[in-house]
Short mmCIF file of C-alpha atoms and ligand atoms in Angstrom, two decimals:
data_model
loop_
_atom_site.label_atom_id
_atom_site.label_comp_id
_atom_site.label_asym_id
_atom_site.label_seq_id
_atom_site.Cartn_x
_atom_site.Cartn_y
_atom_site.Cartn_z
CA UNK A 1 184.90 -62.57 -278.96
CA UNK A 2 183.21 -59.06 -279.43
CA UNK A 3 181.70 -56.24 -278.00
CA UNK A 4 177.49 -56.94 -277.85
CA UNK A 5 175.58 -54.13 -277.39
CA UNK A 6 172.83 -56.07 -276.69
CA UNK A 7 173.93 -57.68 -273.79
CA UNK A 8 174.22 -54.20 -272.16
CA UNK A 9 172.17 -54.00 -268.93
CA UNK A 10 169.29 -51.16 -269.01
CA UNK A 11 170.55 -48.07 -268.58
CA UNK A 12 167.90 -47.52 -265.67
CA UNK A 13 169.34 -50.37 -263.87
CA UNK A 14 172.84 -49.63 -264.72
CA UNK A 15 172.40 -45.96 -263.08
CA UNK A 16 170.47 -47.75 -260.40
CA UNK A 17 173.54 -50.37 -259.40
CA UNK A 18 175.93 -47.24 -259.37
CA UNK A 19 173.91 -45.69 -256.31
CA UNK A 20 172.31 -43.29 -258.36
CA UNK A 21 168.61 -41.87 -257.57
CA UNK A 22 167.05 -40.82 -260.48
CA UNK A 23 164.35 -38.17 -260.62
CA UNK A 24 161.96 -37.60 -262.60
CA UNK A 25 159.54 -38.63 -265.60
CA UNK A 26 160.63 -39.03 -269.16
CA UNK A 27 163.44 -39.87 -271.35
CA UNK A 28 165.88 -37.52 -269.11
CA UNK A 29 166.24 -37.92 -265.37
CA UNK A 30 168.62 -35.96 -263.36
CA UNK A 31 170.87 -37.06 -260.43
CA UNK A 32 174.09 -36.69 -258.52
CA UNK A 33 176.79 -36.67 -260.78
CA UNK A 34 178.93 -39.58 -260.97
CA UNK A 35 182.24 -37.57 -261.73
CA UNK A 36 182.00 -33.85 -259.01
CA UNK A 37 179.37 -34.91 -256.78
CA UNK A 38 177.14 -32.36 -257.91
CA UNK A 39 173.21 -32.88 -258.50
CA UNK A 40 174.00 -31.86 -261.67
CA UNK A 41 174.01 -35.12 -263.88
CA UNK A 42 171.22 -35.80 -266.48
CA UNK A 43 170.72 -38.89 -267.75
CA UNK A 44 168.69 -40.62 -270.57
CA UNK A 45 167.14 -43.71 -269.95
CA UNK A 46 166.56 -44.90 -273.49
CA UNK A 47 170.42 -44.47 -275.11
CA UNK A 48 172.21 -44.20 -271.70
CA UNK A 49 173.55 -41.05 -272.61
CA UNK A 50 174.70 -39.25 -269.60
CA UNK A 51 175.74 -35.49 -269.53
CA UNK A 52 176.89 -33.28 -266.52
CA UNK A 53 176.30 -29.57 -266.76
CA UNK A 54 179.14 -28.77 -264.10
CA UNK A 55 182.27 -30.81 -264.82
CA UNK A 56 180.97 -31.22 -268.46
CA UNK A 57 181.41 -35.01 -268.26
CA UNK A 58 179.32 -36.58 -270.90
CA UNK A 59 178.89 -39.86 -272.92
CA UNK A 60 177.17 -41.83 -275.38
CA UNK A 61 175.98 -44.37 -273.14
CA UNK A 62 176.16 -46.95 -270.00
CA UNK A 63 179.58 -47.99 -271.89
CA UNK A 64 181.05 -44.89 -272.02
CA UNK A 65 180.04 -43.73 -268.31
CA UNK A 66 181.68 -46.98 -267.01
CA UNK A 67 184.88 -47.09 -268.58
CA UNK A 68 185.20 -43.47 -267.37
CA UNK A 69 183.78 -44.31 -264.21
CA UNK A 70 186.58 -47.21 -263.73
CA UNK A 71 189.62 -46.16 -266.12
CA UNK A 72 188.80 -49.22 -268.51
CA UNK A 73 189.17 -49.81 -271.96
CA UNK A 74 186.40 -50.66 -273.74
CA UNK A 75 187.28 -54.37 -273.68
CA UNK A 76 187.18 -53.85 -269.88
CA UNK A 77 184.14 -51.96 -269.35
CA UNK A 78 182.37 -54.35 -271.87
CA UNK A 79 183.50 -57.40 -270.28
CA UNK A 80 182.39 -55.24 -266.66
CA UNK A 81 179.39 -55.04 -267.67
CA UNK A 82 178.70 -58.36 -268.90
CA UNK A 83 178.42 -57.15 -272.69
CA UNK A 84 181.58 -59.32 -274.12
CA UNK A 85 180.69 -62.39 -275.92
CA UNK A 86 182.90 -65.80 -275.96
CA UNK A 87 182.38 -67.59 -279.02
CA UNK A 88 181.38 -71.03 -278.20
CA UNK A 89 183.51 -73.63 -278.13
CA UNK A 90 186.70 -71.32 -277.50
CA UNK A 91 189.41 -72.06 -275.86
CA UNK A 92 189.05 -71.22 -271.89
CA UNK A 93 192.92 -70.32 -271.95
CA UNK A 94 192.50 -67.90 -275.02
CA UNK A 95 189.73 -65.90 -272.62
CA UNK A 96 191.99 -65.48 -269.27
CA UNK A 97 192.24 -61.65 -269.56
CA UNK A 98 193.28 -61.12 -265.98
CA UNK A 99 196.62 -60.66 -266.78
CA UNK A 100 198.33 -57.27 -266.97
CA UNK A 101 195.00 -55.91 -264.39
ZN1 ZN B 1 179.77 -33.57 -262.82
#
């Protein structure tokens, strides 16, 4: 099992399934901050990268806005978003990770 990044959703639909409008043309679009509320969020569409210019929240991409978003670990947020790969084959019992949620 690992961490794919290229199972990641789009970053545009990502933003879009948290409720977020986002304005704009280009590689940055702004919109309500996920973290204060404010309209004060930018995002970039190609990485992900989100960064707010009034609670200076900021990330590397759809991974790091979720897990900070939800309070998960990376294994969490990765799994969340549908980006965590089962090897084939393995074990169903070796993949129940909803213990200790
Ligand atoms: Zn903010």
């Amino acid at each position: 099992m690992a961490f794919d990044r290229n199972q990641l959703p789009h970053p545009e639909d990502y933003y879009r399934d948290c409720g977020l409008r986002l304005e704009g043309q280009g590689k940055w679009r702004k919109t309500c901050c996920s973290f204060c509320d404010y309209h004060t969020m930018r995002i970039n569409v190609k990485t992900g990268a989100y960064v707010c210019t009034d609670c200076d929240a900021s990330g590397e991409s759809i991974l790091d806005h979720h897990m900070e978003l939800t309070g998960a670990d990376e294994v969490q947020a990765a799994k969340g978003l549908g980006a965590w790969w089962h090897a084939p084959g393995a074990s169903s019992a070796r993949l129940e990770v909803r213990h200790g949620l």
